[in-house]
XYZ file of C-alpha atoms in Angstrom:
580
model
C -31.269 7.800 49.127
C -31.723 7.816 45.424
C -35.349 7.429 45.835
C -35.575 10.237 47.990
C -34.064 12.816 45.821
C -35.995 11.805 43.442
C -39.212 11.675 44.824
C -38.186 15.647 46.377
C -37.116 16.525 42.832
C -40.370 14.985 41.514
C -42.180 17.501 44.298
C -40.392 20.132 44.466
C -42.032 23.609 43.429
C -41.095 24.755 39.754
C -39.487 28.073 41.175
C -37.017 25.340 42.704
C -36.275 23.707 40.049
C -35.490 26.327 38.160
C -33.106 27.741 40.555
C -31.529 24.434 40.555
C -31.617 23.810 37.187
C -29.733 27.508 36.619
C -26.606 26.175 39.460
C -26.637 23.107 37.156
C -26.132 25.195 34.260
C -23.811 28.000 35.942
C -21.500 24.689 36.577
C -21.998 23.335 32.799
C -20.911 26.806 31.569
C -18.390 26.925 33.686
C -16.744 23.797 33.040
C -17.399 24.235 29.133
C -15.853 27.391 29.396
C -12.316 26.619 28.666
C -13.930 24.365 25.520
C -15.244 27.500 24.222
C -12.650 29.178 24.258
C -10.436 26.854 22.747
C -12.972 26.052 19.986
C -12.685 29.662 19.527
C -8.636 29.439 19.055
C -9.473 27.136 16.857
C -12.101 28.962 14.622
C -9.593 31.922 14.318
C -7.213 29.221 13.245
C -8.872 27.624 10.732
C -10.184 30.968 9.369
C -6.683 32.144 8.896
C -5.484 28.526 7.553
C -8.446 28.990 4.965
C -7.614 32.353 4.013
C -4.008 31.531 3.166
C -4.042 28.144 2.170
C -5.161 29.467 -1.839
C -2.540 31.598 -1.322
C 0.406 28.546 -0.786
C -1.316 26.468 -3.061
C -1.193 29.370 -5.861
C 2.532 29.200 -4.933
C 3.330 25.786 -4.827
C 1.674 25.551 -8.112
C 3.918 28.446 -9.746
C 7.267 26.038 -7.919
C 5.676 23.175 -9.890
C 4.894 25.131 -13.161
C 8.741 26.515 -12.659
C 9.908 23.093 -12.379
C 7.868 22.075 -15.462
C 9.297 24.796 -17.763
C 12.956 23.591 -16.643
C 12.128 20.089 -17.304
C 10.773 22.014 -20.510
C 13.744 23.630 -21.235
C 16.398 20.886 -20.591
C 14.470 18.944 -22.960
C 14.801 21.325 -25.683
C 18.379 21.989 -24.483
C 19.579 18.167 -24.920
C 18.031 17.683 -28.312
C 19.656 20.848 -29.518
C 21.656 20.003 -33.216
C 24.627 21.384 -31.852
C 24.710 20.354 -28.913
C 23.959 16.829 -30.084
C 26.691 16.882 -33.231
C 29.315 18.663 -30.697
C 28.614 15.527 -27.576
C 28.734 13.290 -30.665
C 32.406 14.492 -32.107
C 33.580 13.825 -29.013
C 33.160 10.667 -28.188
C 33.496 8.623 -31.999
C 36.169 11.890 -33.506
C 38.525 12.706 -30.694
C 40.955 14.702 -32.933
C 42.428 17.578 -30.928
C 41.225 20.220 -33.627
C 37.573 18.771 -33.706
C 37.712 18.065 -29.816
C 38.507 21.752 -29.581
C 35.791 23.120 -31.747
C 33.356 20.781 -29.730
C 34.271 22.433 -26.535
C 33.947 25.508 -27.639
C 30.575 25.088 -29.495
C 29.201 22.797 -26.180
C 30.140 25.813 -23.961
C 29.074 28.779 -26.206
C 25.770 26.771 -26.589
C 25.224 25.971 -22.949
C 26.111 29.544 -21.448
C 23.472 30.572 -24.075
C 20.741 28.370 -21.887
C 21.921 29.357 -18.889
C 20.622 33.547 -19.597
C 17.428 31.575 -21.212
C 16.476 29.426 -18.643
C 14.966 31.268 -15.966
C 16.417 30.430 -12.256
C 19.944 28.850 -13.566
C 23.025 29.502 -12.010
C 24.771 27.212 -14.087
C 25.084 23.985 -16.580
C 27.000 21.210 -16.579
C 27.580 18.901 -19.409
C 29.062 15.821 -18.211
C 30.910 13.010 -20.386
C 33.521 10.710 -19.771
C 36.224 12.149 -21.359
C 35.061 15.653 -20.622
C 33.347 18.449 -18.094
C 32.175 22.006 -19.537
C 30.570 24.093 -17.536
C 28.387 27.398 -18.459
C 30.929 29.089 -15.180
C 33.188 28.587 -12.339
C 31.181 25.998 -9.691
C 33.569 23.496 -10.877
C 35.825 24.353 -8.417
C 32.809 23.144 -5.965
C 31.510 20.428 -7.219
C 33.724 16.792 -7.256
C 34.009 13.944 -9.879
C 32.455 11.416 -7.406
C 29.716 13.715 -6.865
C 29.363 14.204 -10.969
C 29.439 9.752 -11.279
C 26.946 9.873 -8.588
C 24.753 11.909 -10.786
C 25.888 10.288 -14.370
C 24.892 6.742 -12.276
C 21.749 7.805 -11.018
C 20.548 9.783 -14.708
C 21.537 6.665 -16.399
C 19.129 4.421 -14.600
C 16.406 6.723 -15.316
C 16.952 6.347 -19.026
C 16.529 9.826 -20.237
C 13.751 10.965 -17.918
C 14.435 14.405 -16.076
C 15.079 13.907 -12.245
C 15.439 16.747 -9.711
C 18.248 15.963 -7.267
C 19.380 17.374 -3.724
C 23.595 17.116 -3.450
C 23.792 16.577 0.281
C 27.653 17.547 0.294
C 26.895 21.225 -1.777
C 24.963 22.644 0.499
C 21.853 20.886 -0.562
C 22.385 22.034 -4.024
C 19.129 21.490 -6.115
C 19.773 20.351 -9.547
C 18.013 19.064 -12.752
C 19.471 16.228 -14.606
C 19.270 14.114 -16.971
C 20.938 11.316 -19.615
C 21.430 12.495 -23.154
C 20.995 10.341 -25.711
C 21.456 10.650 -29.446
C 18.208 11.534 -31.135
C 19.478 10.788 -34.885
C 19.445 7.118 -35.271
C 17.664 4.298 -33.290
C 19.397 3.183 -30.074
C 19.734 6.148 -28.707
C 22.898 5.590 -27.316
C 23.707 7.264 -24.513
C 26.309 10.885 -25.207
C 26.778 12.203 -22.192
C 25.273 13.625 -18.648
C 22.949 17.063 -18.283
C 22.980 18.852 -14.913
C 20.984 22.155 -14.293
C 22.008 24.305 -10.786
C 18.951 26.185 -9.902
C 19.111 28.986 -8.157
C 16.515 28.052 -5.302
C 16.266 31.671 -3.817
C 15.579 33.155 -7.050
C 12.842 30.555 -7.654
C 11.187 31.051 -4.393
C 11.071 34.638 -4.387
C 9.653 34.549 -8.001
C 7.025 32.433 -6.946
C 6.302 34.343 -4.095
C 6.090 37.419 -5.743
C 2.341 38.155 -5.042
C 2.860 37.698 -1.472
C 0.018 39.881 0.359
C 1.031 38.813 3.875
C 4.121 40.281 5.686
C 6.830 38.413 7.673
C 6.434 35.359 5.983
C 9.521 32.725 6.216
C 9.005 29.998 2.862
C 11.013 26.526 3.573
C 11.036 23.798 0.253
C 12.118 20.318 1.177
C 12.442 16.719 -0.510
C 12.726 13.846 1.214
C 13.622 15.274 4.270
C 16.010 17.020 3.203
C 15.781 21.455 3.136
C 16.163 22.479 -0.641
C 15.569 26.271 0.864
C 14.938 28.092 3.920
C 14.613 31.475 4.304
C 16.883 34.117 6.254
C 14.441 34.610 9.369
C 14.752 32.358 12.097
C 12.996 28.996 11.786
C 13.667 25.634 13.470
C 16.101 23.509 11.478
C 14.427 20.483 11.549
C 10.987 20.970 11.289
C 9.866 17.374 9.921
C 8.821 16.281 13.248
C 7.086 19.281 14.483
C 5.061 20.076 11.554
C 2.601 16.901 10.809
C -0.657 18.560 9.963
C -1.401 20.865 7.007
C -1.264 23.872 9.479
C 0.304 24.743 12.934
C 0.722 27.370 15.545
C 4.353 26.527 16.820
C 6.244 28.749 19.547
C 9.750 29.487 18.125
C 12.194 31.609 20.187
C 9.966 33.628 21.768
C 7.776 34.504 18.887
C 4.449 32.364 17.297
C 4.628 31.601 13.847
C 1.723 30.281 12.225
C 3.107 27.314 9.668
C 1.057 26.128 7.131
C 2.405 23.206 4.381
C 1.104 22.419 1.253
C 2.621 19.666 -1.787
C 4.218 20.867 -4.934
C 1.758 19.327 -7.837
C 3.435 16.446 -9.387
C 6.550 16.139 -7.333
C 5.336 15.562 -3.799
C 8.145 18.071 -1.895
C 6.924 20.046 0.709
C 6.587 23.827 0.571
C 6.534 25.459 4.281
C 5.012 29.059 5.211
C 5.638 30.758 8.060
C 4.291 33.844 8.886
C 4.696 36.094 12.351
C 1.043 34.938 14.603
C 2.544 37.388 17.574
C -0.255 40.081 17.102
C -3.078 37.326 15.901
C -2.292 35.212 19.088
C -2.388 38.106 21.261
C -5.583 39.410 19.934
C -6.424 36.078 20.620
C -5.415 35.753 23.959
C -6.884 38.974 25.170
C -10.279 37.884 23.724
C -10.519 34.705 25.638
C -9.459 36.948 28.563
C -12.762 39.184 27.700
C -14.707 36.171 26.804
C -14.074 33.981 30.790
C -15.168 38.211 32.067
C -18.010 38.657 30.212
C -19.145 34.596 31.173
C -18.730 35.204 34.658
C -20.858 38.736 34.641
C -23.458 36.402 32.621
C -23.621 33.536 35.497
C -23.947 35.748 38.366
C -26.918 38.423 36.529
C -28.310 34.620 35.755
C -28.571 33.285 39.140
C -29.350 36.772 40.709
C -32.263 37.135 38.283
C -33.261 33.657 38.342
C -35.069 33.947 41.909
C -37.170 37.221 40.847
C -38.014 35.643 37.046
C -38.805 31.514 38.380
C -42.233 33.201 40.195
C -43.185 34.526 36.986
C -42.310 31.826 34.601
C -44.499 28.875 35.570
C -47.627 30.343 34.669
C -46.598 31.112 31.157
C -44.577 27.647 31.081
C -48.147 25.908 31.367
C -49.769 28.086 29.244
C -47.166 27.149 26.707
C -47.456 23.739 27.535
C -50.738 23.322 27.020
C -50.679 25.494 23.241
C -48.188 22.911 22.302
C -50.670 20.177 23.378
C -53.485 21.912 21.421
C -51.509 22.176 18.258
C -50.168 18.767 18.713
C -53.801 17.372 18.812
C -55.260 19.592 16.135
C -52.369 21.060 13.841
C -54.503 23.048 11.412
C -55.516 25.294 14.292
C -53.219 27.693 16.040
C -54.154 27.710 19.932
C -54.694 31.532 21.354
C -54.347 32.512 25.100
C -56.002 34.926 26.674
C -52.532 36.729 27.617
C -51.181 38.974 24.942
C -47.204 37.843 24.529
C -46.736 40.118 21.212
C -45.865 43.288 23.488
C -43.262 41.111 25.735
C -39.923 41.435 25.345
C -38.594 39.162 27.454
C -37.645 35.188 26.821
C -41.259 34.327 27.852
C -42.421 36.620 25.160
C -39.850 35.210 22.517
C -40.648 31.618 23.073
C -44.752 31.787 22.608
C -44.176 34.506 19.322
C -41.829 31.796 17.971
C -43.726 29.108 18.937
C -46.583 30.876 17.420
C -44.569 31.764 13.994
C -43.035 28.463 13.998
C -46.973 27.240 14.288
C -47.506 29.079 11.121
C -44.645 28.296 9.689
C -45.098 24.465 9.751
C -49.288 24.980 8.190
C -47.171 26.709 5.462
C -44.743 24.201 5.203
C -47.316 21.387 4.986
C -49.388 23.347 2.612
C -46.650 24.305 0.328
C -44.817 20.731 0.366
C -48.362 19.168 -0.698
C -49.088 21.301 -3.095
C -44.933 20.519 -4.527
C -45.719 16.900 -4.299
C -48.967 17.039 -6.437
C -46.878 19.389 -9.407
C -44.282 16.712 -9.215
C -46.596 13.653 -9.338
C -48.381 15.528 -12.475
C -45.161 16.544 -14.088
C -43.974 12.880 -13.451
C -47.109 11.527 -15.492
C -46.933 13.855 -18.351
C -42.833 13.181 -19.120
C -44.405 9.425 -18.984
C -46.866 9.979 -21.302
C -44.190 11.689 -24.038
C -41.964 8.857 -23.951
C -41.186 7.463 -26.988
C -40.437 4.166 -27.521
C -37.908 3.382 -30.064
C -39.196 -0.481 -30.298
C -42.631 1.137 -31.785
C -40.140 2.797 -35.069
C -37.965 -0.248 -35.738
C -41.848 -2.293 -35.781
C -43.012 0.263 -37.904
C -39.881 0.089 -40.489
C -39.845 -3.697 -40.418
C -43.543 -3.522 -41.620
C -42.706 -1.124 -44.627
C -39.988 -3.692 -45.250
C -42.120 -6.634 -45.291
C -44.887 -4.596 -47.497
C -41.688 -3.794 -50.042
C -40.202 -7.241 -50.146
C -43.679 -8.474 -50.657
C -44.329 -6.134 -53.716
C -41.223 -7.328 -54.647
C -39.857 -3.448 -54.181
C -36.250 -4.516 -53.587
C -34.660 -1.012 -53.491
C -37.151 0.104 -51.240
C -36.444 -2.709 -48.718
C -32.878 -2.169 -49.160
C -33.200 1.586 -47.960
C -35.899 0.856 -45.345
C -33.746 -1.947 -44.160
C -30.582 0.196 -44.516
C -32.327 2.946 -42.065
C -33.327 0.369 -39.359
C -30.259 -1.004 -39.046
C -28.681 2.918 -39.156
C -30.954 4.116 -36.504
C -31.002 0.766 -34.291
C -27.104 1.329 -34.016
C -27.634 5.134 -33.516
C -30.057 4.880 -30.564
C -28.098 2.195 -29.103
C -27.213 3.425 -25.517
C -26.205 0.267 -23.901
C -22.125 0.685 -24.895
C -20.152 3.716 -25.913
C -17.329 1.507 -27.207
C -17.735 -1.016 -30.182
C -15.684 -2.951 -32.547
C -14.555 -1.350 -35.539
C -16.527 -3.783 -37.902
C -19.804 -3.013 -36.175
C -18.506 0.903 -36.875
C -17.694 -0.077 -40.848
C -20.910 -2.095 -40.945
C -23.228 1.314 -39.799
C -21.102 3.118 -42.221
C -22.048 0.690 -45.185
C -25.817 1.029 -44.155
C -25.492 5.087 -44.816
C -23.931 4.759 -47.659
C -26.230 2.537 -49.136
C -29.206 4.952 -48.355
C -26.970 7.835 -49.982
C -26.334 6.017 -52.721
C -29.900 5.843 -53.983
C -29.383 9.335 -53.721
C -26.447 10.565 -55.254
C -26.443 7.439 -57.784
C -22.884 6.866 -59.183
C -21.865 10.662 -58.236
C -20.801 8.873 -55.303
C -17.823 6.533 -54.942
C -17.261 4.669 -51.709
C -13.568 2.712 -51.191
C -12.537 1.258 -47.902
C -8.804 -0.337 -47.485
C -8.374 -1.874 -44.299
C -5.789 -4.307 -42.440
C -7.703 -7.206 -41.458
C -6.438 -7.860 -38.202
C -7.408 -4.474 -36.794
C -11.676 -5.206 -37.244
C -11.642 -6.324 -33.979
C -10.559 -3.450 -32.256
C -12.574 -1.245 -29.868
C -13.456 2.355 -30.662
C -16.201 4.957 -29.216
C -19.421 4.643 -31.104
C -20.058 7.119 -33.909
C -16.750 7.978 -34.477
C -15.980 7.611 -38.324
C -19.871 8.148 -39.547
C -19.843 11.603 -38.917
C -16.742 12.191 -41.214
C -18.254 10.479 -43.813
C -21.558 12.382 -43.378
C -19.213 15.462 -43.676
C -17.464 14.362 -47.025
C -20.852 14.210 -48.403
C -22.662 16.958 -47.325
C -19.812 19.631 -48.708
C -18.935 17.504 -51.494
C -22.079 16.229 -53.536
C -24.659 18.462 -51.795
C -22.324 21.284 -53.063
C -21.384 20.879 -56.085
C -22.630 18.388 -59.237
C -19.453 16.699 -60.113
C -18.619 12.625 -59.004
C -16.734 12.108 -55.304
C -14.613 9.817 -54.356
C -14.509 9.163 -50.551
C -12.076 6.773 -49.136
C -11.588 5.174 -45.704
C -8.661 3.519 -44.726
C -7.012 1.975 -41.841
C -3.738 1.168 -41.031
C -1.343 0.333 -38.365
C 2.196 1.075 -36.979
C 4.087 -0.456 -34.266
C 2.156 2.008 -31.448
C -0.460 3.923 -33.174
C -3.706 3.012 -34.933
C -4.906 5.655 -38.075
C -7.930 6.147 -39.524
C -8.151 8.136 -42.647
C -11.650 9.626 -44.044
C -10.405 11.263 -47.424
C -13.160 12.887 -49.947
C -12.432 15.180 -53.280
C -14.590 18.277 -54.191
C -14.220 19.808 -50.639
C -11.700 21.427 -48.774
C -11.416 21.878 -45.088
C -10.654 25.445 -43.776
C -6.976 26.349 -42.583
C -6.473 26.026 -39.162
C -10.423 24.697 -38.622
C -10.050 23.192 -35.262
C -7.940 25.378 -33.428
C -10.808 27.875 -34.300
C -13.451 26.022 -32.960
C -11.706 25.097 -29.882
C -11.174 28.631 -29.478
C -14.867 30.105 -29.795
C -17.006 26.548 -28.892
C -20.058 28.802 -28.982
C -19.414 29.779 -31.935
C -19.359 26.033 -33.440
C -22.915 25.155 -35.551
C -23.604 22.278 -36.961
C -20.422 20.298 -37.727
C -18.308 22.104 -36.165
C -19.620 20.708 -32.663
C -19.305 17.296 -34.806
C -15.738 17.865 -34.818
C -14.862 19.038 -31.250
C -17.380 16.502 -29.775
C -15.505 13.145 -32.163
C -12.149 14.578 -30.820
C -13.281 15.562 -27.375
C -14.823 11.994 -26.776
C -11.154 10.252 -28.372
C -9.051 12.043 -25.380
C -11.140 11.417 -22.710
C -10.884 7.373 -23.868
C -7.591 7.546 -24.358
C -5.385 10.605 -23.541
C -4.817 13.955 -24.826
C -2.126 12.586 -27.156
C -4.579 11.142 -29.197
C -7.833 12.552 -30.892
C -8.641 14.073 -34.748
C -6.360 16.076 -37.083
C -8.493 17.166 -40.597
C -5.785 18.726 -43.387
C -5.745 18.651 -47.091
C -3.874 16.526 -48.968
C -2.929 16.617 -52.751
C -6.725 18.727 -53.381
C -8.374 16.236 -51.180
C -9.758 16.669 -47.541
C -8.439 14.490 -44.992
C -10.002 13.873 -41.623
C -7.413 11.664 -39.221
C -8.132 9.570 -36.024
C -5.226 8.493 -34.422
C -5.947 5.887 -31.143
C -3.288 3.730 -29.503
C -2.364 0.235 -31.212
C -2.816 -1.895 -27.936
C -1.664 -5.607 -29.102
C -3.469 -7.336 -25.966
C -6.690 -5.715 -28.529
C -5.676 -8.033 -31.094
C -5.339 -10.904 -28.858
């Protein structure tokens, strides 16, 4: 049977074959069909999920950046003087006169925050002989809710925590431990907590809101910090998985779309009204199934008339293609003229013909590319520089000088190679800070010939920290600095000192020099106009730009000036596993 059919399908006229192959594909489009058109849904979808998703990301950055300045604020709050002396009185001077004056003082100072800090509805300071609030939620909020909070704030040792109170209404709050600041234990004084005022947050996030009907819902921990007044499912944990969502909801579509607060991984929902989108919607795949079904039935009706017609042209396609294949540099011509035809017959052989001329282009062009390429290749080859051929030539001019017993002159020759081996060095970006000291010595010594004993070079530094890693090229620069504005400058002696030193978490690296000054306020200026920056000045930004990037924005270089000297600082972190 198989054999059959295909020996008839082998046999079969072309005009056959066509009108077979066009009820194969009637079938295929109609079965694919309801793909399309769900692809489609889905298109619209995703265009509307990538047209708002900037939008909910702008705003659950602004929640976190609102979160941030609170965490800001009750920092500021907590180390307060007054605040600090008042929580202090309390617990070590519990006289009724001073315990009154400390109320007073703690509540005056914390209804001050609370019209400061935006999005508070109230503050809470919490201690164990004592609650003062900023206003009147004490009334709704218990002691074994407060201990819950006091427990929780103490295990986090000081570090702000955002909290949902389950049993007030899912009452957000900020809080925190205080500790004392003045002395060294920092013994714990008492308990901060921060009501925010969720709705006011929300809405001033949301402020720049270009879509209408749109419902916002913020959650921790599955547990609904906010929700707003329209009608939205109250558990919607389960039914929202993906980062967008068209659910049905009483009658209504809503389009839901979740993003992540930055830095505090709660969820921020938006839902906005999809009725008219998922009508629109609806009535195009409606249009779309019509306008497919007016397509399949002009297809097969005009597939009998057009199959007589198309074989002849088929073969004489067929046989161009053969006649390119077998000789590309030639375009084959028929004796039929297919630029006038309009029809798909005409289309294919223009294309084909274009696409013919296209690919001699292509294969032109993309030879002619590879030949510049190959050329450019061998001239960047041929200006290559090898370093190995200047540190040969330098040790010869050293040998030549230690044989004509030229002593200085080796000394600065050998001071250079060892200065510009170390300089073009690209194997590590990090080396110990003797190897740093050690290029350092080699400039000097060539300045010194130089400047002769205008120049005085001191260097203090705690053994123990040679060892340690830094970024290459570091210090040198500084010094390079000190004596470029001090003895290029001017024709008095300078002093330029380098030392090194320690504390229990930091590492410091002073590069002091007399007869220069750095400008007021010099970095800050050059961070604030880079393009601006010649010469040193992109010295400076790149030595502190490379020290964060190592190790942290909290590090990097400070320059000052000190008792008519200028100062250039490195701080780095002290890392005793280093030492070890």
């Amino acid at each position: 049977m198989y054999k059959k059919l295909h020996n008839w399908l082998i046999d079969t006229s072309l005009k056959t074959k066509l009108l077979l192959f066009n009820c194969l594909i009637t079938l295929f489009i109609g079965i694919s069909s309801f793909l399309a058109v769900n692809i489609f849904m889905k298109y619209n979808e995703e265009l509307l999920y990538n047209t708002t998703a900037s939008v909910l990301t702008f705003f659950s950055s602004e929640i976190g950046n609102s979160f941030d300045s609170m965490t800001t604020s009750s920092s500021v709050l907590i180390a307060d003087n007054t605040i600090q002396g008042s929580l202090y009185d309390l617990k070590y001077s519990p006289s009724s006169l001073k315990t009154a004056v400390s109320y007073r003082s703690l509540y005056n100072s914390i209804l001050s925050y609370s019209y400061t800090i935006p999005h508070v509805e109230s503050i809470c300071l919490y201690t164990p002989t004592s609650t003062i609030w900023s206003n009147n939620h004490q009334s709704s909020l218990s002691v074994s809710q407060l201990e819950y909070i006091k427990e929780y704030t103490d295990e986090q040792k000081g570090s702000p925590c955002f909290l949902v109170l389950d049993k007030y209404n899912n009452q957000l709050v900020l809080a925190r431990q205080i500790r004392r600041i003045a002395g060294t234990n920092l013994e714990p004084l008492g308990t901060l907590v921060i009501f925010i005022n969720t709705e006011s947050l929300i809405k001033a996030s949301t402020t720049h809101n270009t879509f209408d009907d749109c419902s916002y819902i913020l959650s921790a921990d599955a547990k609904t910090v906010y929700r707003s007044d329209a009608p939205t499912p109250e558990n919607t944990f389960d039914i929202l998985n993906d980062s967008y969502k068209v659910i049905p909801f009483k009658g209504h579509y809503y389009f839901v779309l979740k993003s992540m607060i930055p830095g505090y991984g709660w969820e921020f929902e938006c839902w906005m009204n999809y009725d008219k989108t998922h009508g629109s919607i609806l009535m195009g795949h409606m249009l779309f199934l019509l306008a497919l079904a007016c397509c399949i039935i002009l297809s097969l009706l005009a597939s009998g008339v057009l199959s007589q017609n198309i074989s002849k042209h088929i073969f004489a396609l067929v046989k161009k293609m053969k006649t390119f294949d077998s000789e590309s540099d030639v375009i084959p011509q028929t004796n039929y003229d297919y630029s006038t035809r309009k029809d798909e017959i005409g289309i294919v052989h223009r294309n084909f013909d274009a696409m013919a001329r296209e690919q001699q282009r292509l294969i032109r062009d993309n030879y002619q590319a590879e030949m510049l390429m190959k050329n450019a290749q061998l001239k960047a080859l041929e200006q290559q520089i090898n370093p190995h051929f200047l540190y040969n030539t330098l040790e010869s001019i050293n040998w030549l000088a230690k044989s004509k017993h030229e002593t200085e002159i080796s000394k600065i020759v050998e001071s250079l190679g060892n200065l510009l081996h170390a300089t073009l060095d690209s194997r590590s970006r990090m080396i110990p800070l003797e190897h740093e000291l050690e290029l350092i010595h080699n400039y000097i010594t060539i300045q010194e010939f130089r400047f002769g004993d205008r120049l005085k070079f001191h260097l203090s530094i705690e053994q123990e920290l040679s060892h340690i890693p830094i970024p290459k090229l570091s210090i040198q620069p500084l010094v390079e600095n000190a004596i470029k504005y001090a003895l290029e400058e001017i024709a008095d002696e300078c002093n330029i000192y380098i030392t090194i030193l320690h504390t229990e978490q930091l590492i410091y690296i002073y590069v002091k020099n007399d007869g220069s000054q750095f400008e007021l306020g010099l970095l800050e200026k050059l961070r604030a106009n880079p393009k601006n920056s010649r010469g040193f000045g992109i010295g400076l930004i790149n030595i502190d730009t490379r020290i964060k990037l190592t190790y942290g924005e909290n590090y990097g270089l400070d320059v000052y000036n000190e008792n008519n000297k200028a100062v250039a600082r490195i701080s780095i972190p002290f890392i005793q596993d280093e030492m070890n």
